[in-house]
Amino acid sequence: MGSVKDLQIISPPSEREPGVGRFVFSDRYSVFDWGEMPDHIPHKGSALAIIGAYFFEKIESLGIMTHYIAMIENSSRRRLSNLTKASNTMEVQLLRVIKP
């Protein structure tokens, strides 16, 4: 998908139901248009996933719906406050994009 995260499709969206996907945030990084750098930044993926989850859960606490489902730890869905260790995997709803 890119230098920051990879997308795993668990179930694709249908015409009537959203699908489920997982963003796996990596420790990779890129610089401008040069592409991926050969070294990685340790724990960057987990840090980005946790920051994203924090803001999605904060937004949802204000009553605003998002595509965020949960963080993944040991193959189980967990809210951020229930994680026992840092995770780099976030589960989200996948929706069909309708082209005009």
XYZ file of C-alpha atoms in Angstrom:
100
model
C 0.000 0.000 0.000
C 2.766 2.408 0.846
C 5.793 3.067 2.950
C 3.831 3.577 6.173
C 1.230 0.811 6.229
C 0.022 -2.299 4.460
C -3.627 -3.279 3.986
C -4.906 -6.790 4.655
C -8.450 -7.422 3.428
C -10.214 -9.760 5.862
C -13.568 -9.534 4.061
C -14.273 -7.271 1.081
C -17.187 -4.827 1.175
C -20.337 -5.820 -0.666
C -23.087 -3.739 -2.159
C -24.975 -3.817 1.153
C -22.409 -4.528 3.877
C -19.076 -2.991 4.814
C -16.026 -5.207 4.707
C -13.235 -5.576 7.237
C -9.607 -4.697 6.703
C -6.483 -4.372 8.781
C -3.907 -1.628 8.514
C -0.517 -2.998 9.509
C 1.689 -0.001 10.283
C 5.340 -0.609 9.439
C 8.642 0.695 10.744
C 9.538 1.667 7.152
C 9.859 5.262 6.028
C 10.516 7.146 2.820
C 12.018 10.516 1.987
C 10.283 12.691 -0.595
C 10.214 10.890 -3.958
C 13.297 8.764 -3.346
C 11.221 5.930 -1.983
C 11.748 3.590 0.927
C 14.938 4.019 2.914
C 17.049 0.917 3.628
C 16.923 1.222 7.411
C 13.806 1.266 9.596
C 12.715 3.232 12.662
C 12.099 0.746 15.507
C 8.529 0.804 16.911
C 7.399 3.545 14.491
C 4.559 1.358 13.232
C 3.178 0.709 16.704
C 3.482 4.395 17.608
C 1.526 5.493 14.515
C -1.174 2.858 15.044
C -1.627 3.823 18.702
C -1.791 7.553 17.901
C -4.412 6.841 15.226
C -6.449 4.619 17.563
C -6.335 7.271 20.288
C -7.833 9.912 18.010
C -10.420 7.561 16.463
C -11.617 6.522 19.929
C -11.637 10.173 21.067
C -13.720 11.172 18.025
C -16.138 8.283 18.652
C -16.526 9.379 22.303
C -17.910 12.653 20.895
C -20.575 10.714 18.983
C -18.917 10.910 15.570
C -18.869 7.643 13.623
C -15.627 6.474 12.005
C -14.423 3.446 10.065
C -12.278 2.381 13.054
C -13.154 -0.950 14.705
C -10.333 -1.770 17.131
C -6.660 -2.523 17.590
C -5.554 -6.137 17.135
C -3.587 -7.964 19.819
C -3.000 -11.728 19.681
C -5.601 -11.993 16.872
C -8.262 -10.365 19.093
C -9.980 -7.001 18.792
C -9.158 -4.672 21.676
C -9.888 -1.072 22.476
C -6.792 0.977 23.166
C -7.315 0.950 26.945
C -7.413 -2.874 26.908
C -4.117 -3.442 25.085
C -1.488 -5.181 27.190
C 1.343 -4.321 24.785
C 1.945 -2.061 21.809
C 0.297 -3.203 18.578
C 0.952 -2.114 15.006
C -2.348 -3.480 13.624
C -5.655 -1.605 13.416
C -8.921 -3.114 12.169
C -11.231 -0.887 10.124
C -14.422 -1.076 8.111
C -13.948 -1.122 4.349
C -16.535 0.607 2.185
C -17.177 0.585 -1.523
C -16.302 3.774 -3.343
C -19.056 4.744 -5.743
C -17.711 6.512 -8.789
C -19.873 9.296 -10.239
